[in-house]
N, CA, C and O atoms as a GROMACS GRO file, in nm:
protein
  616
    1MET      N    1   0.778  -7.411   3.212
    1MET     CA    2   0.751  -7.323   3.100
    1MET      C    3   0.703  -7.404   2.979
    1MET      O    4   0.614  -7.361   2.906
    2ALA      N    5   0.764  -7.520   2.961
    2ALA     CA    6   0.723  -7.605   2.848
    2ALA      C    7   0.578  -7.650   2.865
    2ALA      O    8   0.503  -7.656   2.767
    3GLN      N    9   0.540  -7.681   2.989
    3GLN     CA   10   0.402  -7.722   3.012
    3GLN      C   11   0.305  -7.608   2.983
    3GLN      O   12   0.200  -7.630   2.923
    4TRP      N   13   0.340  -7.487   3.026
    4TRP     CA   14   0.254  -7.372   2.997
    4TRP      C   15   0.249  -7.345   2.847
    4TRP      O   16   0.144  -7.307   2.794
    5HIS      N   17   0.360  -7.364   2.780
    5HIS     CA   18   0.362  -7.343   2.635
    5HIS      C   19   0.267  -7.442   2.567
    5HIS      O   20   0.199  -7.408   2.470
    6GLU      N   21   0.263  -7.564   2.618
    6GLU     CA   22   0.171  -7.664   2.564
    6GLU      C   23   0.027  -7.628   2.598
    6GLU      O   24  -0.062  -7.635   2.514
    7ALA      N   25   0.005  -7.589   2.727
    7ALA     CA   26  -0.131  -7.560   2.772
    7ALA      C   27  -0.186  -7.432   2.712
    7ALA      O   28  -0.304  -7.423   2.680
    8ARG      N   29  -0.099  -7.332   2.696
    8ARG     CA   30  -0.142  -7.202   2.644
    8ARG      C   31  -0.041  -7.151   2.540
    8ARG      O   32   0.033  -7.057   2.567
    9PRO      N   33  -0.038  -7.212   2.421
    9PRO     CA   34   0.058  -7.170   2.319
    9PRO      C   35   0.035  -7.026   2.270
    9PRO      O   36   0.121  -6.969   2.203
   10ASP      N   37  -0.078  -6.969   2.304
   10ASP     CA   38  -0.110  -6.833   2.263
   10ASP      C   39  -0.042  -6.728   2.352
   10ASP      O   40  -0.042  -6.610   2.319
   11LEU      N   41   0.016  -6.772   2.467
   11LEU     CA   42   0.079  -6.679   2.560
   11LEU      C   43   0.231  -6.691   2.556
   11LEU      O   44   0.286  -6.800   2.542
   12ASP      N   45   0.297  -6.578   2.568
   12ASP     CA   46   0.443  -6.577   2.582
   12ASP      C   47   0.475  -6.593   2.730
   12ASP      O   48   0.454  -6.501   2.809
   13VAL      N   49   0.526  -6.709   2.768
   13VAL     CA   50   0.556  -6.737   2.908
   13VAL      C   51   0.703  -6.717   2.940
   13VAL      O   52   0.749  -6.758   3.047
   14SER      N   53   0.777  -6.655   2.850
   14SER     CA   54   0.922  -6.636   2.872
   14SER      C   55   0.957  -6.558   2.999
   14SER      O   56   1.064  -6.582   3.055
   15PRO      N   57   0.872  -6.463   3.047
   15PRO     CA   58   0.907  -6.396   3.173
   15PRO      C   59   0.928  -6.493   3.289
   15PRO      O   60   1.002  -6.462   3.383
   16GLN      N   61   0.863  -6.609   3.284
   16GLN     CA   62   0.883  -6.706   3.392
   16GLN      C   63   1.028  -6.751   3.401
   16GLN      O   64   1.075  -6.789   3.508
   17GLY      N   65   1.099  -6.745   3.290
   17GLY     CA   66   1.240  -6.783   3.290
   17GLY      C   67   1.324  -6.692   3.377
   17GLY      O   68   1.427  -6.733   3.429
   18VAL      N   69   1.280  -6.568   3.393
   18VAL     CA   70   1.350  -6.472   3.478
   18VAL      C   71   1.284  -6.465   3.615
   18VAL      O   72   1.350  -6.484   3.717
   19ILE      N   73   1.156  -6.437   3.617
   19ILE     CA   74   1.086  -6.416   3.744
   19ILE      C   75   1.089  -6.541   3.830
   19ILE      O   76   1.121  -6.534   3.949
   20GLY      N   77   1.057  -6.653   3.774
   20GLY     CA   78   1.056  -6.778   3.850
   20GLY      C   79   1.195  -6.811   3.906
   20GLY      O   80   1.208  -6.851   4.021
   21ARG      N   81   1.297  -6.794   3.823
   21ARG     CA   82   1.433  -6.823   3.870
   21ARG      C   83   1.476  -6.725   3.979
   21ARG      O   84   1.539  -6.766   4.077
   22LEU      N   85   1.442  -6.597   3.964
   22LEU     CA   86   1.475  -6.501   4.069
   22LEU      C   87   1.403  -6.533   4.199
   22LEU      O   88   1.461  -6.521   4.307
   23HIS      N   89   1.280  -6.573   4.189
   23HIS     CA   90   1.202  -6.606   4.309
   23HIS      C   91   1.266  -6.724   4.382
   23HIS      O   92   1.286  -6.719   4.504
   24ARG      N   93   1.298  -6.830   4.309
   24ARG     CA   94   1.362  -6.947   4.370
   24ARG      C   95   1.500  -6.911   4.424
   24ARG      O   96   1.538  -6.956   4.533
   25LEU      N   97   1.575  -6.831   4.350
   25LEU     CA   98   1.709  -6.790   4.393
   25LEU      C   99   1.701  -6.705   4.520
   25LEU      O  100   1.783  -6.722   4.610
   26ALA      N  101   1.605  -6.614   4.527
   26ALA     CA  102   1.590  -6.530   4.646
   26ALA      C  103   1.562  -6.616   4.769
   26ALA      O  104   1.619  -6.592   4.876
   27ALA      N  105   1.476  -6.714   4.756
   27ALA     CA  106   1.445  -6.802   4.869
   27ALA      C  107   1.570  -6.880   4.910
   27ALA      O  108   1.597  -6.895   5.029
   28ARG      N  109   1.643  -6.929   4.814
   28ARG     CA  110   1.766  -7.006   4.843
   28ARG      C  111   1.871  -6.917   4.908
   28ARG      O  112   1.937  -6.959   5.003
   29LEU      N  113   1.887  -6.796   4.858
   29LEU     CA  114   1.985  -6.703   4.916
   29LEU      C  115   1.948  -6.668   5.059
   29LEU      O  116   2.035  -6.659   5.146
   30THR      N  117   1.820  -6.648   5.084
   30THR     CA  118   1.775  -6.618   5.221
   30THR      C  119   1.814  -6.731   5.315
   30THR      O  120   1.862  -6.706   5.426
   31GLU      N  121   1.795  -6.855   5.272
   31GLU     CA  122   1.836  -6.970   5.354
   31GLU      C  123   1.985  -6.964   5.387
   31GLU      O  124   2.025  -6.986   5.501
   32GLU      N  125   2.064  -6.934   5.286
   32GLU     CA  126   2.210  -6.931   5.303
   32GLU      C  127   2.253  -6.816   5.395
   32GLU      O  128   2.344  -6.832   5.476
   33LEU      N  129   2.188  -6.702   5.383
   33LEU     CA  130   2.223  -6.586   5.465
   33LEU      C  131   2.180  -6.608   5.610
   33LEU      O  132   2.257  -6.582   5.703
   34VAL      N  133   2.059  -6.656   5.629
   34VAL     CA  134   2.006  -6.678   5.763
   34VAL      C  135   2.089  -6.781   5.839
   34VAL      O  136   2.104  -6.771   5.961
   35ALA      N  137   2.141  -6.879   5.769
   35ALA     CA  138   2.224  -6.980   5.834
   35ALA      C  139   2.347  -6.917   5.899
   35ALA      O  140   2.386  -6.956   6.010
   36VAL      N  141   2.407  -6.821   5.832
   36VAL     CA  142   2.525  -6.754   5.888
   36VAL      C  143   2.484  -6.665   6.005
   36VAL      O  144   2.552  -6.663   6.107
   37TYR      N  145   2.375  -6.591   5.991
   37TYR     CA  146   2.328  -6.508   6.103
   37TYR      C  147   2.306  -6.594   6.227
   37TYR      O  148   2.341  -6.555   6.338
   38GLY      N  149   2.248  -6.711   6.206
   38GLY     CA  150   2.217  -6.801   6.316
   38GLY      C  151   2.342  -6.847   6.390
   38GLY      O  152   2.334  -6.876   6.510
   39GLN      N  153   2.455  -6.854   6.322
   39GLN     CA  154   2.580  -6.892   6.388
   39GLN      C  155   2.618  -6.792   6.497
   39GLN      O  156   2.697  -6.824   6.586
   40PHE      N  157   2.564  -6.674   6.488
   40PHE     CA  158   2.594  -6.567   6.584
   40PHE      C  159   2.475  -6.538   6.676
   40PHE      O  160   2.475  -6.440   6.750
   41GLY      N  161   2.374  -6.625   6.671
   41GLY     CA  162   2.256  -6.606   6.754
   41GLY      C  163   2.165  -6.497   6.705
   41GLY      O  164   2.085  -6.443   6.781
   42LEU      N  165   2.175  -6.464   6.577
   42LEU     CA  166   2.097  -6.354   6.518
   42LEU      C  167   1.995  -6.407   6.418
   42LEU      O  168   2.020  -6.505   6.347
   43GLY      N  169   1.881  -6.341   6.414
   43GLY     CA  170   1.787  -6.359   6.306
   43GLY      C  171   1.809  -6.248   6.205
   43GLY      O  172   1.892  -6.159   6.226
   44GLU      N  173   1.734  -6.252   6.096
   44GLU     CA  174   1.747  -6.147   5.994
   44GLU      C  175   1.723  -6.008   6.051
   44GLU      O  176   1.798  -5.915   6.022
   45GLY      N  177   1.619  -5.995   6.133
   45GLY     CA  178   1.582  -5.864   6.187
   45GLY      C  179   1.690  -5.807   6.278
   45GLY      O  180   1.724  -5.689   6.268
   46GLU      N  181   1.742  -5.891   6.366
   46GLU     CA  182   1.847  -5.843   6.458
   46GLU      C  183   1.973  -5.807   6.381
   46GLU      O  184   2.038  -5.706   6.410
   47PHE      N  185   2.009  -5.891   6.283
   47PHE     CA  186   2.127  -5.861   6.201
   47PHE      C  187   2.109  -5.726   6.134
   47PHE      O  188   2.200  -5.644   6.132
   48ASP      N  189   1.992  -5.703   6.079
   48ASP     CA  190   1.963  -5.579   6.007
   48ASP      C  191   1.975  -5.457   6.098
   48ASP      O  192   2.034  -5.356   6.060
   49VAL      N  193   1.920  -5.467   6.219
   49VAL     CA  194   1.927  -5.355   6.315
   49VAL      C  195   2.073  -5.327   6.352
   49VAL      O  196   2.117  -5.212   6.347
   50LEU      N  197   2.146  -5.431   6.390
   50LEU     CA  198   2.284  -5.412   6.432
   50LEU      C  199   2.371  -5.359   6.318
   50LEU      O  200   2.454  -5.270   6.338
   51ALA      N  201   2.353  -5.414   6.199
   51ALA     CA  202   2.432  -5.369   6.084
   51ALA      C  203   2.400  -5.224   6.048
   51ALA      O  204   2.490  -5.148   6.013
   52THR      N  205   2.275  -5.186   6.058
   52THR     CA  206   2.236  -5.048   6.027
   52THR      C  207   2.297  -4.952   6.127
   52THR      O  208   2.349  -4.847   6.088
   53LEU      N  209   2.293  -4.986   6.254
   53LEU     CA  210   2.355  -4.900   6.355
   53LEU      C  211   2.506  -4.893   6.336
   53LEU      O  212   2.566  -4.786   6.350
   54ARG      N  213   2.567  -5.005   6.302
   54ARG     CA  214   2.714  -5.008   6.286
   54ARG      C  215   2.758  -4.923   6.170
   54ARG      O  216   2.856  -4.849   6.181
   55ARG      N  217   2.688  -4.931   6.059
   55ARG     CA  218   2.731  -4.854   5.942
   55ARG      C  219   2.693  -4.706   5.952
   55ARG      O  220   2.738  -4.624   5.872
   56ALA      N  221   2.609  -4.673   6.050
   56ALA     CA  222   2.574  -4.532   6.074
   56ALA      C  223   2.695  -4.455   6.126
   56ALA      O  224   2.698  -4.332   6.119
   57GLY      N  225   2.795  -4.526   6.177
   57GLY     CA  226   2.915  -4.462   6.229
   57GLY      C  227   2.895  -4.414   6.372
   57GLY      O  228   2.783  -4.408   6.424
   58ALA      N  229   3.008  -4.381   6.434
   58ALA     CA  230   3.005  -4.335   6.574
   58ALA      C  231   2.914  -4.214   6.585
   58ALA      O  232   2.921  -4.125   6.500
   59PRO      N  233   2.833  -4.207   6.684
   59PRO     CA  234   2.824  -4.289   6.805
   59PRO      C  235   2.735  -4.412   6.791
   59PRO      O  236   2.688  -4.464   6.892
   60TYR      N  237   2.710  -4.460   6.669
   60TYR     CA  238   2.633  -4.583   6.646
   60TYR      C  239   2.494  -4.577   6.707
   60TYR      O  240   2.452  -4.667   6.780
   61GLU      N  241   2.423  -4.471   6.674
   61GLU     CA  242   2.287  -4.456   6.725
   61GLU      C  243   2.199  -4.391   6.620
   61GLU      O  244   2.245  -4.310   6.539
   62LEU      N  245   2.071  -4.428   6.624
   62LEU     CA  246   1.972  -4.372   6.532
   62LEU      C  247   1.839  -4.364   6.605
   62LEU      O  248   1.813  -4.439   6.699
   63ALA      N  249   1.755  -4.272   6.561
   63ALA     CA  250   1.618  -4.266   6.610
   63ALA      C  251   1.542  -4.386   6.552
   63ALA      O  252   1.576  -4.434   6.444
   64PRO      N  253   1.442  -4.435   6.622
   64PRO     CA  254   1.365  -4.548   6.570
   64PRO      C  255   1.311  -4.525   6.429
   64PRO      O  256   1.309  -4.617   6.347
   65GLY      N  257   1.266  -4.404   6.401
   65GLY     CA  258   1.216  -4.374   6.267
   65GLY      C  259   1.324  -4.387   6.160
   65GLY      O  260   1.298  -4.433   6.049
   66GLU      N  261   1.446  -4.345   6.196
   66GLU     CA  262   1.558  -4.360   6.102
   66GLU      C  263   1.588  -4.508   6.079
   66GLU      O  264   1.615  -4.549   5.966
   67LEU      N  265   1.584  -4.586   6.186
   67LEU     CA  266   1.605  -4.731   6.172
   67LEU      C  267   1.501  -4.791   6.080
   67LEU      O  268   1.534  -4.873   5.994
   68ALA      N  269   1.376  -4.751   6.097
   68ALA     CA  270   1.268  -4.803   6.012
   68ALA      C  271   1.293  -4.766   5.865
   68ALA      O  272   1.275  -4.850   5.777
   69ALA      N  273   1.334  -4.644   5.840
   69ALA     CA  274   1.360  -4.600   5.703
   69ALA      C  275   1.476  -4.676   5.641
   69ALA      O  276   1.467  -4.722   5.527
   70TRP      N  277   1.584  -4.690   5.716
   70TRP     CA  278   1.703  -4.757   5.663
   70TRP      C  279   1.683  -4.907   5.645
   70TRP      O  280   1.740  -4.966   5.554
   71THR      N  281   1.603  -4.968   5.731
   71THR     CA  282   1.581  -5.112   5.721
   71THR      C  283   1.457  -5.146   5.638
   71THR      O  284   1.430  -5.263   5.612
   72MET      N  285   1.383  -5.045   5.598
   72MET     CA  286   1.266  -5.060   5.512
   72MET      C  287   1.160  -5.151   5.571
   72MET      O  288   1.101  -5.234   5.502
   73VAL      N  289   1.136  -5.134   5.702
   73VAL     CA  290   1.028  -5.207   5.769
   73VAL      C  291   0.944  -5.107   5.847
   73VAL      O  292   0.983  -4.991   5.862
   74SER      N  293   0.831  -5.151   5.895
   74SER     CA  294   0.742  -5.063   5.970
   74SER      C  295   0.800  -5.029   6.107
   74SER      O  296   0.892  -5.096   6.155
   75SER      N  297   0.746  -4.925   6.167
   75SER     CA  298   0.792  -4.888   6.301
   75SER      C  299   0.761  -4.999   6.401
   75SER      O  300   0.837  -5.019   6.496
   76GLY      N  301   0.652  -5.070   6.382
   76GLY     CA  302   0.619  -5.182   6.469
   76GLY      C  303   0.722  -5.293   6.459
   76GLY      O  304   0.760  -5.353   6.560
   77ALA      N  305   0.766  -5.321   6.337
   77ALA     CA  306   0.868  -5.424   6.318
   77ALA      C  307   1.000  -5.382   6.382
   77ALA      O  308   1.070  -5.464   6.441
   78VAL      N  309   1.034  -5.253   6.369
   78VAL     CA  310   1.157  -5.202   6.432
   78VAL      C  311   1.147  -5.220   6.583
   78VAL      O  312   1.244  -5.262   6.647
   79THR      N  313   1.034  -5.187   6.640
   79THR     CA  314   1.016  -5.201   6.786
   79THR      C  315   1.042  -5.344   6.830
   79THR      O  316   1.113  -5.367   6.928
   80LYS      N  317   0.984  -5.441   6.760
   80LYS     CA  318   1.004  -5.582   6.795
   80LYS      C  319   1.150  -5.623   6.782
   80LYS      O  320   1.204  -5.692   6.868
   81ARG      N  321   1.213  -5.580   6.674
   81ARG     CA  322   1.353  -5.615   6.652
   81ARG      C  323   1.443  -5.552   6.758
   81ARG      O  324   1.532  -5.617   6.812
   82VAL      N  325   1.418  -5.426   6.788
   82VAL     CA  326   1.497  -5.356   6.889
   82VAL      C  327   1.475  -5.419   7.026
   82VAL      O  328   1.570  -5.435   7.103
   83ASP      N  329   1.350  -5.456   7.058
   83ASP     CA  330   1.322  -5.523   7.185
   83ASP      C  331   1.409  -5.647   7.201
   83ASP      O  332   1.467  -5.669   7.308
   84ARG      N  333   1.418  -5.728   7.097
   84ARG     CA  334   1.499  -5.850   7.104
   84ARG      C  335   1.647  -5.816   7.123
   84ARG      O  336   1.717  -5.885   7.197
   85CYS      N  337   1.693  -5.710   7.057
   85CYS     CA  338   1.833  -5.670   7.071
   85CYS      C  339   1.862  -5.613   7.211
   85CYS      O  340   1.970  -5.636   7.266
   86VAL      N  341   1.767  -5.541   7.267
   86VAL     CA  342   1.782  -5.488   7.403
   86VAL      C  343   1.792  -5.604   7.501
   86VAL      O  344   1.878  -5.604   7.590
   87GLU      N  345   1.705  -5.704   7.485
   87GLU     CA  346   1.705  -5.821   7.574
   87GLU      C  347   1.841  -5.891   7.574
   87GLU      O  348   1.883  -5.946   7.677
   88GLN      N  349   1.909  -5.890   7.462
   88GLN     CA  350   2.038  -5.956   7.450
   88GLN      C  351   2.155  -5.867   7.492
   88GLN      O  352   2.268  -5.914   7.502
   89GLY      N  353   2.127  -5.739   7.517
   89GLY     CA  354   2.234  -5.647   7.555
   89GLY      C  355   2.314  -5.592   7.438
   89GLY      O  356   2.425  -5.542   7.456
   90TRP      N  357   2.258  -5.603   7.317
   90TRP     CA  358   2.329  -5.556   7.198
   90TRP      C  359   2.302  -5.409   7.168
   90TRP      O  360   2.384  -5.344   7.104
   91VAL      N  361   2.189  -5.358   7.213
   91VAL     CA  362   2.155  -5.216   7.194
   91VAL      C  363   2.089  -5.164   7.321
   91VAL      O  364   2.044  -5.240   7.407
   92THR      N  365   2.085  -5.032   7.331
   92THR     CA  366   2.011  -4.966   7.438
   92THR      C  367   1.915  -4.866   7.376
   92THR      O  368   1.933  -4.822   7.262
   93ARG      N  369   1.811  -4.831   7.454
   93ARG     CA  370   1.721  -4.722   7.417
   93ARG      C  371   1.742  -4.613   7.521
   93ARG      O  372   1.751  -4.641   7.641
   94ARG      N  373   1.749  -4.491   7.475
   94ARG     CA  374   1.761  -4.381   7.571
   94ARG      C  375   1.708  -4.254   7.507
   94ARG      O  376   1.678  -4.250   7.388
   95HIS      N  377   1.696  -4.150   7.590
   95HIS     CA  378   1.654  -4.020   7.537
   95HIS      C  379   1.767  -3.962   7.453
   95HIS      O  380   1.885  -3.980   7.481
   96SER      N  381   1.727  -3.892   7.350
   96SER     CA  382   1.822  -3.828   7.260
   96SER      C  383   1.889  -3.710   7.329
   96SER      O  384   1.825  -3.636   7.403
   97ASP      N  385   2.017  -3.695   7.305
   97ASP     CA  386   2.089  -3.578   7.356
   97ASP      C  387   2.045  -3.451   7.282
   97ASP      O  388   2.054  -3.341   7.337
   98ARG      N  389   1.999  -3.466   7.158
   98ARG     CA  390   1.959  -3.351   7.076
   98ARG      C  391   1.816  -3.307   7.099
   98ARG      O  392   1.782  -3.190   7.084
   99ASP      N  393   1.730  -3.404   7.137
   99ASP     CA  394   1.588  -3.375   7.155
   99ASP      C  395   1.538  -3.456   7.273
   99ASP      O  396   1.522  -3.578   7.263
  100ALA      N  397   1.514  -3.390   7.384
  100ALA     CA  398   1.476  -3.460   7.508
  100ALA      C  399   1.349  -3.543   7.491
  100ALA      O  400   1.328  -3.640   7.564
  101ARG      N  401   1.263  -3.505   7.396
  101ARG     CA  402   1.141  -3.582   7.372
  101ARG      C  403   1.167  -3.705   7.287
  101ARG      O  404   1.091  -3.801   7.290
  102GLY      N  405   1.276  -3.700   7.211
  102GLY     CA  406   1.307  -3.810   7.120
  102GLY      C  407   1.384  -3.922   7.186
  102GLY      O  408   1.444  -3.904   7.292
  103ARG      N  409   1.383  -4.038   7.123
  103ARG     CA  410   1.456  -4.154   7.172
  103ARG      C  411   1.557  -4.195   7.066
  103ARG      O  412   1.540  -4.166   6.947
  104VAL      N  413   1.662  -4.261   7.110
  104VAL     CA  414   1.758  -4.318   7.016
  104VAL      C  415   1.785  -4.462   7.056
  104VAL      O  416   1.774  -4.501   7.172
  105VAL      N  417   1.820  -4.540   6.956
  105VAL     CA  418   1.864  -4.677   6.977
  105VAL      C  419   2.015  -4.674   6.951
  105VAL      O  420   2.060  -4.628   6.846
  106ALA      N  421   2.092  -4.723   7.048
  106ALA     CA  422   2.237  -4.717   7.038
  106ALA      C  423   2.298  -4.856   7.050
  106ALA      O  424   2.252  -4.939   7.129
  107LEU      N  425   2.399  -4.879   6.972
  107LEU     CA  426   2.473  -5.004   6.975
  107LEU      C  427   2.560  -5.009   7.101
  107LEU      O  428   2.630  -4.912   7.131
  108THR      N  429   2.558  -5.119   7.173
  108THR     CA  430   2.646  -5.135   7.288
  108THR      C  431   2.780  -5.189   7.238
  108THR      O  432   2.792  -5.228   7.122
  109ASP      N  433   2.880  -5.190   7.324
  109ASP     CA  434   3.009  -5.248   7.287
  109ASP      C  435   2.992  -5.395   7.247
  109ASP      O  436   3.052  -5.441   7.150
  110ALA      N  437   2.911  -5.466   7.324
  110ALA     CA  438   2.886  -5.607   7.292
  110ALA      C  439   2.818  -5.621   7.156
  110ALA      O  440   2.851  -5.712   7.079
  111GLY      N  441   2.724  -5.533   7.127
  111GLY     CA  442   2.655  -5.535   6.998
  111GLY      C  443   2.750  -5.505   6.884
  111GLY      O  444   2.743  -5.566   6.777
  112ARG      N  445   2.839  -5.409   6.906
  112ARG     CA  446   2.936  -5.374   6.802
  112ARG      C  447   3.033  -5.488   6.776
  112ARG      O  448   3.064  -5.518   6.661
  113GLU      N  449   3.081  -5.550   6.881
  113GLU     CA  450   3.172  -5.664   6.863
  113GLU      C  451   3.102  -5.778   6.790
  113GLU      O  452   3.160  -5.841   6.702
  114LEU      N  453   2.976  -5.803   6.826
  114LEU     CA  454   2.900  -5.909   6.761
  114LEU      C  455   2.877  -5.881   6.614
  114LEU      O  456   2.902  -5.967   6.530
  115ILE      N  457   2.831  -5.761   6.581
  115ILE     CA  458   2.801  -5.733   6.441
  115ILE      C  459   2.928  -5.728   6.358
  115ILE      O  460   2.926  -5.762   6.240
  116ASP      N  461   3.039  -5.685   6.416
  116ASP     CA  462   3.165  -5.688   6.340
  116ASP      C  463   3.202  -5.831   6.302
  116ASP      O  464   3.240  -5.857   6.188
  117ARG      N  465   3.190  -5.924   6.397
  117ARG     CA  466   3.222  -6.064   6.367
  117ARG      C  467   3.120  -6.123   6.268
  117ARG      O  468   3.156  -6.191   6.172
  118ALA      N  469   2.992  -6.095   6.293
  118ALA     CA  470   2.886  -6.148   6.207
  118ALA      C  471   2.896  -6.092   6.065
  118ALA      O  472   2.872  -6.164   5.968
  119PHE      N  473   2.931  -5.965   6.055
  119PHE     CA  474   2.939  -5.904   5.921
  119PHE      C  475   3.057  -5.959   5.842
  119PHE      O  476   3.047  -5.978   5.721
  120GLU      N  477   3.167  -5.986   5.909
  120GLU     CA  478   3.281  -6.049   5.840
  120GLU      C  479   3.239  -6.184   5.783
  120GLU      O  480   3.270  -6.216   5.668
  121ALA      N  481   3.170  -6.264   5.864
  121ALA     CA  482   3.123  -6.394   5.818
  121ALA      C  483   3.019  -6.378   5.706
  121ALA      O  484   3.017  -6.456   5.611
  122HIS      N  485   2.934  -6.279   5.719
  122HIS     CA  486   2.831  -6.251   5.618
  122HIS      C  487   2.897  -6.218   5.483
  122HIS      O  488   2.854  -6.268   5.379
  123MET      N  489   2.999  -6.134   5.486
  123MET     CA  490   3.064  -6.097   5.361
  123MET      C  491   3.138  -6.217   5.299
  123MET      O  492   3.137  -6.233   5.177
  124ALA      N  493   3.200  -6.299   5.382
  124ALA     CA  494   3.265  -6.421   5.330
  124ALA      C  495   3.160  -6.512   5.266
  124ALA      O  496   3.185  -6.572   5.161
  125ASN      N  497   3.044  -6.521   5.328
  125ASN     CA  498   2.934  -6.601   5.274
  125ASN      C  499   2.886  -6.545   5.141
  125ASN      O  500   2.865  -6.621   5.046
  126GLU      N  501   2.870  -6.414   5.132
  126GLU     CA  502   2.825  -6.355   5.006
  126GLU      C  503   2.928  -6.376   4.895
  126GLU      O  504   2.892  -6.402   4.780
  127HIS      N  505   3.055  -6.364   4.928
  127HIS     CA  506   3.159  -6.394   4.829
  127HIS      C  507   3.148  -6.539   4.783
  127HIS      O  508   3.160  -6.568   4.663
  128ARG      N  509   3.126  -6.630   4.877
  128ARG     CA  510   3.110  -6.772   4.843
  128ARG      C  511   2.991  -6.792   4.750
  128ARG      O  512   3.000  -6.866   4.652
  129LEU      N  513   2.880  -6.726   4.782
  129LEU     CA  514   2.759  -6.742   4.702
  129LEU      C  515   2.774  -6.689   4.560
  129LEU      O  516   2.706  -6.736   4.468
  130LEU      N  517   2.862  -6.593   4.541
  130LEU     CA  518   2.884  -6.535   4.408
  130LEU      C  519   3.007  -6.591   4.337
  130LEU      O  520   3.041  -6.546   4.227
  131ALA      N  521   3.073  -6.687   4.398
  131ALA     CA  522   3.201  -6.736   4.346
  131ALA      C  523   3.192  -6.795   4.205
  131ALA      O  524   3.291  -6.794   4.132
  132THR      N  525   3.076  -6.846   4.166
  132THR     CA  526   3.065  -6.905   4.033
  132THR      C  527   3.056  -6.800   3.922
  132THR      O  528   3.067  -6.833   3.804
  133LEU      N  529   3.034  -6.676   3.960
  133LEU     CA  530   3.028  -6.568   3.862
  133LEU      C  531   3.159  -6.491   3.862
  133LEU      O  532   3.216  -6.465   3.968
  134GLY      N  533   3.205  -6.456   3.745
  134GLY     CA  534   3.325  -6.374   3.734
  134GLY      C  535   3.295  -6.230   3.774
  134GLY      O  536   3.179  -6.190   3.789
  135GLU      N  537   3.400  -6.153   3.792
  135GLU     CA  538   3.384  -6.013   3.834
  135GLU      C  539   3.299  -5.934   3.735
  135GLU      O  540   3.212  -5.856   3.775
  136ARG      N  541   3.323  -5.956   3.607
  136ARG     CA  542   3.246  -5.884   3.505
  136ARG      C  543   3.099  -5.927   3.507
  136ARG      O  544   3.010  -5.843   3.493
  137GLN      N  545   3.073  -6.055   3.525
  137GLN     CA  546   2.936  -6.104   3.532
  137GLN      C  547   2.864  -6.046   3.653
  137GLN      O  548   2.747  -6.007   3.643
  138ARG      N  549   2.932  -6.040   3.766
  138ARG     CA  550   2.871  -5.982   3.887
  138ARG      C  551   2.837  -5.836   3.863
  138ARG      O  552   2.730  -5.790   3.902
  139ALA      N  553   2.928  -5.762   3.800
  139ALA     CA  554   2.903  -5.620   3.773
  139ALA      C  555   2.784  -5.605   3.678
  139ALA      O  556   2.699  -5.518   3.698
  140GLN      N  557   2.778  -5.688   3.575
  140GLN     CA  558   2.666  -5.682   3.480
  140GLN      C  559   2.534  -5.714   3.549
  140GLN      O  560   2.434  -5.645   3.529
  141LEU      N  561   2.535  -5.819   3.630
  141LEU     CA  562   2.414  -5.858   3.700
  141LEU      C  563   2.369  -5.749   3.796
  141LEU      O  564   2.250  -5.716   3.801
  142ALA      N  565   2.462  -5.693   3.872
  142ALA     CA  566   2.428  -5.584   3.965
  142ALA      C  567   2.368  -5.466   3.888
  142ALA      O  568   2.270  -5.406   3.933
  143HIS      N  569   2.427  -5.434   3.774
  143HIS     CA  570   2.376  -5.322   3.694
  143HIS      C  571   2.235  -5.351   3.642
  143HIS      O  572   2.147  -5.266   3.652
  144LEU      N  573   2.214  -5.469   3.587
  144LEU     CA  574   2.082  -5.504   3.534
  144LEU      C  575   1.976  -5.502   3.644
  144LEU      O  576   1.865  -5.453   3.622
  145LEU      N  577   2.009  -5.555   3.759
  145LEU     CA  578   1.914  -5.555   3.870
  145LEU      C  579   1.885  -5.413   3.918
  145LEU      O  580   1.771  -5.382   3.955
  146GLU      N  581   1.986  -5.328   3.918
  146GLU     CA  582   1.966  -5.188   3.957
  146GLU      C  583   1.873  -5.117   3.859
  146GLU      O  584   1.780  -5.047   3.900
  147VAL      N  585   1.898  -5.135   3.729
  147VAL     CA  586   1.814  -5.073   3.626
  147VAL      C  587   1.670  -5.121   3.640
  147VAL      O  588   1.577  -5.041   3.636
  148TRP      N  589   1.652  -5.250   3.655
  148TRP     CA  590   1.519  -5.308   3.668
  148TRP      C  591   1.452  -5.258   3.794
  148TRP      O  592   1.334  -5.220   3.790
  149GLY      N  593   1.522  -5.256   3.905
  149GLY     CA  594   1.466  -5.208   4.032
  149GLY      C  595   1.422  -5.063   4.024
  149GLY      O  596   1.314  -5.028   4.072
  150ARG      N  597   1.504  -4.980   3.962
  150ARG     CA  598   1.467  -4.838   3.947
  150ARG      C  599   1.342  -4.823   3.861
  150ARG      O  600   1.257  -4.739   3.890
  151ALA      N  601   1.333  -4.903   3.756
  151ALA     CA  602   1.215  -4.896   3.670
  151ALA      C  603   1.088  -4.938   3.745
  151ALA      O  604   0.982  -4.878   3.727
  152LEU      N  605   1.100  -5.040   3.827
  152LEU     CA  606   0.984  -5.085   3.905
  152LEU      C  607   0.944  -4.982   4.010
  152LEU      O  608   0.826  -4.967   4.041
  153ASP      N  609   1.044  -4.910   4.065
  153ASP     CA  610   1.017  -4.810   4.168
  153ASP      C  611   0.958  -4.681   4.109
  153ASP      O  612   0.893  -4.604   4.180
  154ALA      N  613   0.980  -4.659   3.982
  154ALA     CA  614   0.936  -4.534   3.918
  154ALA      C  615   0.785  -4.527   3.903
  154ALA      O  616   0.732  -4.428   3.851
   0.00000   0.00000   0.00000
């Protein structure tokens, strides 16, 4: 920022103090999160699919379109992620009981056991990553990010 201030003193470069730090922090956090997923043989995509099915509640199944909406990725990305999970025996694909034309992706017992263990480790990791911030600071930061996110989405 100091270099930009020297090069372009006519510009206010203060947003870099937030945007640049968030960008670097996001990359660092991704590294830390992916490392834990890897301990369970999971990538980000597989973790996301299994976690989404698990939090959907019993019977732990969703239509592919619902998975895409909840995980905020394209249907093509969901297909690839689900394919990898099927290969590992963590999920199954089958016809929907509600709509014979529709398909559902369902968590297997092995998938549920895996995501339960992985999610416990994930939450411990997230607590570790936030340990330098007090409870009030975390709440303030979460609120500010929510406000900013909503404004960007509007």
